[in-house]
Short mmCIF file of N, CA and C in Angstrom, two decimals:
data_model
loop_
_atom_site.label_atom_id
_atom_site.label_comp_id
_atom_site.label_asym_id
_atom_site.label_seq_id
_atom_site.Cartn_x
_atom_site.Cartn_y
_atom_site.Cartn_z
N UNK V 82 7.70 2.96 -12.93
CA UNK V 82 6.56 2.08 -12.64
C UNK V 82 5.48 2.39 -13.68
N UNK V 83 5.89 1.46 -14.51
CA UNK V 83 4.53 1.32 -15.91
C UNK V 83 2.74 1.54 -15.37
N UNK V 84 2.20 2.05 -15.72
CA UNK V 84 0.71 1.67 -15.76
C UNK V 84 0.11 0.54 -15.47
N UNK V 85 0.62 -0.48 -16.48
CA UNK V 85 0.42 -1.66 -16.88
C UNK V 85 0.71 -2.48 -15.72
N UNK V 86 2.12 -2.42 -15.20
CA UNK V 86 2.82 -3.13 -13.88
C UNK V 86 1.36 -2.20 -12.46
N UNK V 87 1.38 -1.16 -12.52
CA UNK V 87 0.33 -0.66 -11.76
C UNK V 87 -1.08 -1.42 -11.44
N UNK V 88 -1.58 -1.68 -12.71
CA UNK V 88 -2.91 -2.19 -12.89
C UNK V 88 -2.96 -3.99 -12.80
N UNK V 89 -2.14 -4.22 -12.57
CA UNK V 89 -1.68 -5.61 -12.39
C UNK V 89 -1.47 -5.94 -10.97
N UNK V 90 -0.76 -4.99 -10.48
CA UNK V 90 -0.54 -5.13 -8.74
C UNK V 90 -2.01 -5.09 -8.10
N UNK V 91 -2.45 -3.84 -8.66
CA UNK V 91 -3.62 -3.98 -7.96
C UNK V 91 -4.80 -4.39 -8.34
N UNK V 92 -5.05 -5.11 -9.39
CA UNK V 92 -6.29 -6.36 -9.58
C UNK V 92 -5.26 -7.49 -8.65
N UNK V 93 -4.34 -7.92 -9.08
CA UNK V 93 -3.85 -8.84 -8.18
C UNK V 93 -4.49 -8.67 -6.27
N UNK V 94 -4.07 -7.68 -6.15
CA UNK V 94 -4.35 -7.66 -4.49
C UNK V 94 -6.14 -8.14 -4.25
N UNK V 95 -6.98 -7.27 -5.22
CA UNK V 95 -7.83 -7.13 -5.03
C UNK V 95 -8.20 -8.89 -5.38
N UNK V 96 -7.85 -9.56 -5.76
CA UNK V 96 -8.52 -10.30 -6.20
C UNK V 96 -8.04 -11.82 -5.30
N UNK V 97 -6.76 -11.10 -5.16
CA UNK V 97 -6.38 -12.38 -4.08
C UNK V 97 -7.29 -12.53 -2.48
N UNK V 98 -7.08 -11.27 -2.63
CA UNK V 98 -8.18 -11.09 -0.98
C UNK V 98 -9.36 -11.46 -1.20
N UNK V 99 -10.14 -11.14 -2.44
CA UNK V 99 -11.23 -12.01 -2.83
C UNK V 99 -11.54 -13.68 -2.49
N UNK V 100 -10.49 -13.58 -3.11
CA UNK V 100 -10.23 -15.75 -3.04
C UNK V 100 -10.35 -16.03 -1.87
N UNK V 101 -9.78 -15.01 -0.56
CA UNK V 101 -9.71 -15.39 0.89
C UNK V 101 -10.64 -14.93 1.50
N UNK V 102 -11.74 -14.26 0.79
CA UNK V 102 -13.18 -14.10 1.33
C UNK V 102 -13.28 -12.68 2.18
N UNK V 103 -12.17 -11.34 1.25
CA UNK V 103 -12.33 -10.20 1.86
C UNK V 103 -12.73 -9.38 0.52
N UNK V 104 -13.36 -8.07 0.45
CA UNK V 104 -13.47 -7.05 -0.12
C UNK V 104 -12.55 -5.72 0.26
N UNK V 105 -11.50 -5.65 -0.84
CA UNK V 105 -10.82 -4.36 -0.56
C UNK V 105 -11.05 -3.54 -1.81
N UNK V 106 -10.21 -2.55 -1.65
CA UNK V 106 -9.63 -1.66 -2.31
C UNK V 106 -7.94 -1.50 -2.47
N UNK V 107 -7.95 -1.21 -3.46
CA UNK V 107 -6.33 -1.05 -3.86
C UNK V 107 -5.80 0.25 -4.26
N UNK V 108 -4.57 0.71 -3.91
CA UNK V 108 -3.94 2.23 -4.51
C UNK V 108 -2.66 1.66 -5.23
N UNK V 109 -2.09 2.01 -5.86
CA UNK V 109 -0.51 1.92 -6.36
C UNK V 109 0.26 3.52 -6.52
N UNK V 110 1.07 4.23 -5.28
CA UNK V 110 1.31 5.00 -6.19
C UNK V 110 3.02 5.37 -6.97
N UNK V 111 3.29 5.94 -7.18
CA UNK V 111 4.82 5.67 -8.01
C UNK V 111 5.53 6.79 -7.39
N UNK V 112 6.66 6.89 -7.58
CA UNK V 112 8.06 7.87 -7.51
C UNK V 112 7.78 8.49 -6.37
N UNK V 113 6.90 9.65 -6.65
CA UNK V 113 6.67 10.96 -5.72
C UNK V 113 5.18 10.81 -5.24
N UNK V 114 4.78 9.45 -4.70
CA UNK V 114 3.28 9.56 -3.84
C UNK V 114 2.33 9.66 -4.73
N UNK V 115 2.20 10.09 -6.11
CA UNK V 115 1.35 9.94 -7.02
C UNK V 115 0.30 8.98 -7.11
N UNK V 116 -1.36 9.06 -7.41
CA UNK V 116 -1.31 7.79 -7.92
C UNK V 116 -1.71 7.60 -9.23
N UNK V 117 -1.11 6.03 -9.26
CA UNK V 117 -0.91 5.52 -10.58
C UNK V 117 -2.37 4.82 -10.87
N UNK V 118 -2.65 4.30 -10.09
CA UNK V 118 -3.64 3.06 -10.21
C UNK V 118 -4.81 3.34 -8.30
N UNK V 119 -5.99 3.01 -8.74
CA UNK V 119 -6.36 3.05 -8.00
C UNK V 119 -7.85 2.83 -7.95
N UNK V 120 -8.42 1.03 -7.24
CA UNK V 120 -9.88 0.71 -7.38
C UNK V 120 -10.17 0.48 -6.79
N UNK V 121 -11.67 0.78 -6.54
CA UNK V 121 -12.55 0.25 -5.45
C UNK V 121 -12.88 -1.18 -5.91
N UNK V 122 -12.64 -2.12 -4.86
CA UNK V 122 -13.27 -3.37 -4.82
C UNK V 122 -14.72 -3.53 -4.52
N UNK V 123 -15.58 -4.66 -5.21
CA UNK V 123 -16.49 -4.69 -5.13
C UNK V 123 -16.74 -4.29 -3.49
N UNK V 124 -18.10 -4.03 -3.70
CA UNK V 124 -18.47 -4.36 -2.12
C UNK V 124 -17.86 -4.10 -0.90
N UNK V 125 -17.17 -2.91 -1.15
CA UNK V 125 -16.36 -2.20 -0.13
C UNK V 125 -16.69 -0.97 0.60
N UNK V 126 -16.40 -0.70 1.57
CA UNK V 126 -16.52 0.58 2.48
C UNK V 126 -16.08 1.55 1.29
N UNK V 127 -16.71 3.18 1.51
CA UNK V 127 -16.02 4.01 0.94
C UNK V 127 -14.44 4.47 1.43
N UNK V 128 -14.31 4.32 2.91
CA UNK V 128 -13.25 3.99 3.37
C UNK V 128 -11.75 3.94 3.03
N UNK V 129 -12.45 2.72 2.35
CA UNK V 129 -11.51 2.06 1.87
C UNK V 129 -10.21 1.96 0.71
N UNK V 130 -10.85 3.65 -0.07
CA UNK V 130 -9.78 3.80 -1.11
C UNK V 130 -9.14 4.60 -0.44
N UNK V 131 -9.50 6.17 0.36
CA UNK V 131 -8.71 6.77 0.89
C UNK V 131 -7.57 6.25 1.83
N UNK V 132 -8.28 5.13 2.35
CA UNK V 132 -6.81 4.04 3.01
C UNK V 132 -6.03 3.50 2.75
N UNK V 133 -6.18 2.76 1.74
CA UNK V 133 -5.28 2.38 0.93
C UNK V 133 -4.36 3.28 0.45
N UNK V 134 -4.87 4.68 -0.29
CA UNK V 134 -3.88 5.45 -0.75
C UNK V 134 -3.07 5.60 0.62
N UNK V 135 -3.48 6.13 1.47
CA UNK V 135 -2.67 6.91 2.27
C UNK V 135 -1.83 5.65 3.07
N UNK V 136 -2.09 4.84 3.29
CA UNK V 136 -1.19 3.18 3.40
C UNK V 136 0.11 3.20 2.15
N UNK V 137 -0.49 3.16 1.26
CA UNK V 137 0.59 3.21 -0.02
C UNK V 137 1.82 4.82 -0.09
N UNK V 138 0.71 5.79 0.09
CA UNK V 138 2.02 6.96 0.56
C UNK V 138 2.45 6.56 1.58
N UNK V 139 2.47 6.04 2.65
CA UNK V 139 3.41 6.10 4.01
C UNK V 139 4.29 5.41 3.76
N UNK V 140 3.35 3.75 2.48
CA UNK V 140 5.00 3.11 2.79
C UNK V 140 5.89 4.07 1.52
N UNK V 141 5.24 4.45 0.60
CA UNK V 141 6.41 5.22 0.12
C UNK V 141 7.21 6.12 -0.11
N UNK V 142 7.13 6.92 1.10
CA UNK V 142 8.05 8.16 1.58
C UNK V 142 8.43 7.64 2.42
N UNK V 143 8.16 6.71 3.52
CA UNK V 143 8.88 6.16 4.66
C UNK V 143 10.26 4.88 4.13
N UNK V 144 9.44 4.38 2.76
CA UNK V 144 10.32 3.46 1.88
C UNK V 144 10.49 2.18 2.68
N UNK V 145 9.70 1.79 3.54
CA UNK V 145 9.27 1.07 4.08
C UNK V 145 7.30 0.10 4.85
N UNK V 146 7.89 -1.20 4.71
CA UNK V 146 5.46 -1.27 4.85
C UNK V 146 5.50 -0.15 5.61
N UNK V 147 3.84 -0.44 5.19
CA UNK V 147 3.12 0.62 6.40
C UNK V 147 3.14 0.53 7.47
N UNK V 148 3.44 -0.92 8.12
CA UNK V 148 3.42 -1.15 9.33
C UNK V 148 3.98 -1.27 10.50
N UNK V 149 5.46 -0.87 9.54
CA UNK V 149 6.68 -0.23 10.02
C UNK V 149 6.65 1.17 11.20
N UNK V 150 5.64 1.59 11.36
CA UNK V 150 5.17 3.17 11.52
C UNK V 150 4.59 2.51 12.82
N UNK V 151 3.93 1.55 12.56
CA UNK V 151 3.11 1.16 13.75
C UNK V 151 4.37 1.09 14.86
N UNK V 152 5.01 0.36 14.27
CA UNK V 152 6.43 0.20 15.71
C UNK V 152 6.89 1.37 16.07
N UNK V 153 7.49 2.30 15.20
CA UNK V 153 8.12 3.24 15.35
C UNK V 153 7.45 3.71 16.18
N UNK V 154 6.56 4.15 16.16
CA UNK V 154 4.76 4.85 16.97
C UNK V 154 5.40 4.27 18.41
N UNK V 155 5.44 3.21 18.59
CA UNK V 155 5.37 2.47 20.10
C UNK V 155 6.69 3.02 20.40
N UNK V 156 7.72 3.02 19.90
CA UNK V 156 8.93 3.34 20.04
C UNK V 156 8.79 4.83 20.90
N UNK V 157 8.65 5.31 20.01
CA UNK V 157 8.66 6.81 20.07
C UNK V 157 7.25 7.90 19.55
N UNK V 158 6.42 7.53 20.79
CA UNK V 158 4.92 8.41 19.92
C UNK V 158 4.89 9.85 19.95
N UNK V 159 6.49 10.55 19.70
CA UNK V 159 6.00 11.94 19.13
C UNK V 159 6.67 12.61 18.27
N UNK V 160 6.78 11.51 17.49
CA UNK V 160 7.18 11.42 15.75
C UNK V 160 6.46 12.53 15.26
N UNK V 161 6.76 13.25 15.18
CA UNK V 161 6.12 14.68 14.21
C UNK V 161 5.69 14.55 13.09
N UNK V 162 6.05 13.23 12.12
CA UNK V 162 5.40 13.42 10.97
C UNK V 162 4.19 12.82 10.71
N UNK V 163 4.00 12.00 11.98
CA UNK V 163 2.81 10.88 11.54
C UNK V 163 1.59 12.09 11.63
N UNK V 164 1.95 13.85 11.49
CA UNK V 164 0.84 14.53 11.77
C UNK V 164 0.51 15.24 9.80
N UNK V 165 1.48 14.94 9.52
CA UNK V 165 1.45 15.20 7.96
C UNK V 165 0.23 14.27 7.36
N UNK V 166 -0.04 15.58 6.12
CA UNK V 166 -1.48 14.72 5.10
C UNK V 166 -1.01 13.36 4.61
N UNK V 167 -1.30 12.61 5.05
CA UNK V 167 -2.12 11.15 3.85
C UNK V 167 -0.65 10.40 4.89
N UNK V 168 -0.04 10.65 6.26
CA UNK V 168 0.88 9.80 6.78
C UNK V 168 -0.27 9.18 7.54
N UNK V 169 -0.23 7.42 7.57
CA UNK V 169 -1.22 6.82 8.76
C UNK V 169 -0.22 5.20 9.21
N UNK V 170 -0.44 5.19 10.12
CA UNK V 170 0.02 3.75 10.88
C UNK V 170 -0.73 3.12 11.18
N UNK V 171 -0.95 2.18 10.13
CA UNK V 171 -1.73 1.07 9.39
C UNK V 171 -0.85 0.16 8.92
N UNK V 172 -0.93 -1.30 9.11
CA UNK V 172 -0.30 -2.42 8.44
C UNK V 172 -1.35 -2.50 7.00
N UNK V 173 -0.73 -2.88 5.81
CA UNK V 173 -1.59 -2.88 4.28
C UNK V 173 -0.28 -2.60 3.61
N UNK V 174 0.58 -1.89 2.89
CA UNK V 174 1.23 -1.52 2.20
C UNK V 174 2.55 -2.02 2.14
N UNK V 175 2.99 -1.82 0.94
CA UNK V 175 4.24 -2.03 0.74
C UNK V 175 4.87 -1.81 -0.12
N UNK V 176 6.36 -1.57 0.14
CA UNK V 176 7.00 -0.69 -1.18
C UNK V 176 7.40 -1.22 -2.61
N UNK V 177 7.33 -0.62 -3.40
CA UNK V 177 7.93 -0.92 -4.51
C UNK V 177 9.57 -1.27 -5.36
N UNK V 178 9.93 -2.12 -5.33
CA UNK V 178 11.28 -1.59 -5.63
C UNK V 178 11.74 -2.41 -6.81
N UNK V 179 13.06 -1.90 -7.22
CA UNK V 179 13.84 -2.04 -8.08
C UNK V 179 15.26 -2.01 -7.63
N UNK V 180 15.60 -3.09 -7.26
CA UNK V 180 16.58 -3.64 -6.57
C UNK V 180 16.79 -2.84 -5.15
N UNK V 181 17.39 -1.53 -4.80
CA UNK V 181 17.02 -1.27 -3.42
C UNK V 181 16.67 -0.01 -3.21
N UNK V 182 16.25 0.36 -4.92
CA UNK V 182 15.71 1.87 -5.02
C UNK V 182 14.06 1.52 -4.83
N UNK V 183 13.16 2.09 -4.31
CA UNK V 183 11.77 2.58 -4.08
C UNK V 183 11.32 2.91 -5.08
N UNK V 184 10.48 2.64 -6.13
CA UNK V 184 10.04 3.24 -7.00
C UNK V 184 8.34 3.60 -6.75
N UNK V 185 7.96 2.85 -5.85
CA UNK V 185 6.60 3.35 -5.55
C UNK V 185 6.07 2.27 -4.29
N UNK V 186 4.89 2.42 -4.26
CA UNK V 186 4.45 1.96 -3.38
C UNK V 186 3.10 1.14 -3.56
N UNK V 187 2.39 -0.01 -3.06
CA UNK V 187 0.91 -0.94 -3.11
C UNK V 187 0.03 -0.65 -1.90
N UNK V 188 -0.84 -0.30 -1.62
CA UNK V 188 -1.74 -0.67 -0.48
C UNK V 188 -3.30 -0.85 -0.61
N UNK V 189 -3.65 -1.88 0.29
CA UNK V 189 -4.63 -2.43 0.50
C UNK V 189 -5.47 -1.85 1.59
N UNK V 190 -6.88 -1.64 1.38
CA UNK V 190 -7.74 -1.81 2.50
C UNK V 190 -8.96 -2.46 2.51
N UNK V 191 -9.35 -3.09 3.98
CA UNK V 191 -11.09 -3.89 3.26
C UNK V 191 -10.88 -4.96 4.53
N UNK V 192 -9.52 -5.58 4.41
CA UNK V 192 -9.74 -6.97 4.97
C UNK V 192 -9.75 -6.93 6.59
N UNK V 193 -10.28 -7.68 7.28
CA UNK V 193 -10.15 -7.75 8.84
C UNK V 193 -8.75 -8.03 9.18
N UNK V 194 -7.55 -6.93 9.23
CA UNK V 194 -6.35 -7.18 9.78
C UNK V 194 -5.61 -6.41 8.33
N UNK V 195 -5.17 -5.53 8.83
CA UNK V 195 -3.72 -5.13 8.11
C UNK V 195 -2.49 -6.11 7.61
N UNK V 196 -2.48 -7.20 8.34
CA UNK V 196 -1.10 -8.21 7.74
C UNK V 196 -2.25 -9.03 6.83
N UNK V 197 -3.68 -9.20 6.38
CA UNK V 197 -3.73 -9.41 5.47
C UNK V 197 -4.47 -9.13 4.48
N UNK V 198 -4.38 -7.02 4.54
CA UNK V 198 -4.22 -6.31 3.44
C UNK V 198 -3.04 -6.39 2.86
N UNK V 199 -1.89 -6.16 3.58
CA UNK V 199 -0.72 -6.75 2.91
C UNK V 199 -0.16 -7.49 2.38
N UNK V 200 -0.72 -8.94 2.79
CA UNK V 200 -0.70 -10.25 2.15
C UNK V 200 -1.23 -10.04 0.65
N UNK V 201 -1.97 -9.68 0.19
CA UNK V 201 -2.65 -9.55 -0.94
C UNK V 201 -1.64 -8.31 -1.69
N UNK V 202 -1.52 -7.38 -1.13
CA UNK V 202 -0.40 -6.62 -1.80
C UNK V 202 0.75 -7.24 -2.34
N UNK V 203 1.30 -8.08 -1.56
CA UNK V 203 2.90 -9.13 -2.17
C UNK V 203 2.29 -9.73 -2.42
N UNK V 204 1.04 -10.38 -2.79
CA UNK V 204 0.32 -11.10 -4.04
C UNK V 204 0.87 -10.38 -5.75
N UNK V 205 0.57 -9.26 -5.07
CA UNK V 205 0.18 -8.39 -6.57
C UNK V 205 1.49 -7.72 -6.39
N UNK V 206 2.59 -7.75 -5.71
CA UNK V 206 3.80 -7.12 -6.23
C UNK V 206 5.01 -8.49 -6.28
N UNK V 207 4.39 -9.58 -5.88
CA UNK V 207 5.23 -10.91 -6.24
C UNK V 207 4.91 -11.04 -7.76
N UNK V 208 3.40 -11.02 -8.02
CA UNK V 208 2.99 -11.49 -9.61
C UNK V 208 3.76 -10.18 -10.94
N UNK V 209 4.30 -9.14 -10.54
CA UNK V 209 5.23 -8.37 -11.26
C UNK V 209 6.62 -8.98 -10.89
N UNK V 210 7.15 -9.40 -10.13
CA UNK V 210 8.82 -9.37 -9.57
C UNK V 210 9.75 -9.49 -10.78
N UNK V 211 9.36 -10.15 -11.79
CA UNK V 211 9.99 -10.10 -13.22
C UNK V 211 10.02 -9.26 -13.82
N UNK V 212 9.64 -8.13 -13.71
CA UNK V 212 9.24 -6.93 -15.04
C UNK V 212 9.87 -5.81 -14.06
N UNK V 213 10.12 -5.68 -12.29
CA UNK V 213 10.38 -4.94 -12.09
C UNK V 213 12.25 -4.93 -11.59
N UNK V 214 13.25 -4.72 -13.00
CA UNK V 214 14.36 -4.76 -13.08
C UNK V 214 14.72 -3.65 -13.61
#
């Protein structure tokens, strides 16, 4: 996961949620939870980056959205890991991939509703889908 593909996902998010009349923040991070990319949107909570990151690690050690966690949670609330650093069950994120390997992860925070911090994330990981082969 290029830089470039990084910094693209997330002006994308940020800017799509813009258009729909929210202020976020964006994280991208790659392989091993890293991050790659990572901005505060105008006019945002401080909040809002640490959420995002930690939205973007869950979905990408879980290798699944973030919001995936939320169910699991209802399923079964004594999942031991949701007690680990930067794990949160939050809808915003979503994974990265390269055909059905994970290469990293997008997340959003800012907007009123998690399905559309996420929305803006597959903004900004639809506007790569070509480059990531």
């Amino acid at each position: 996961l290029t830089a470039s593909i990084a910094m693209t996902i997330a002006q994308t998010a940020i800017e799509t949620c813009k258009a729909n009349g929210y202020a976020v923040s964006a994280t991208v991070v790659g392989r091993n939870g890293e991050i790659i990319v990572q901005v505060r949107g105008d006019n945002t909570s401080p909040h809002t980056m640490e959420n995002s990151f930690r939205k973007a690690y869950t979905s990408r050690t879980l290798r699944s959205p973030s919001g995936a966690l939320v169910e699991r949670l209802k399923a079964d609330p004594n999942l031991g890991f949701i007690h680990l650093t930067n794990i949160i069950a939050f809808q915003g994120a979503l994974p990265i991939k390269v055909g059905d390997e994970v290469i990293g992860a997008a997340g959003a925070s800012g907007a009123p509703g998690g399905e559309k911090d996420e929305a803006c994330v597959k903004a900004g990981i639809d506007k790569v889908a070509d480059q990531l082969k």
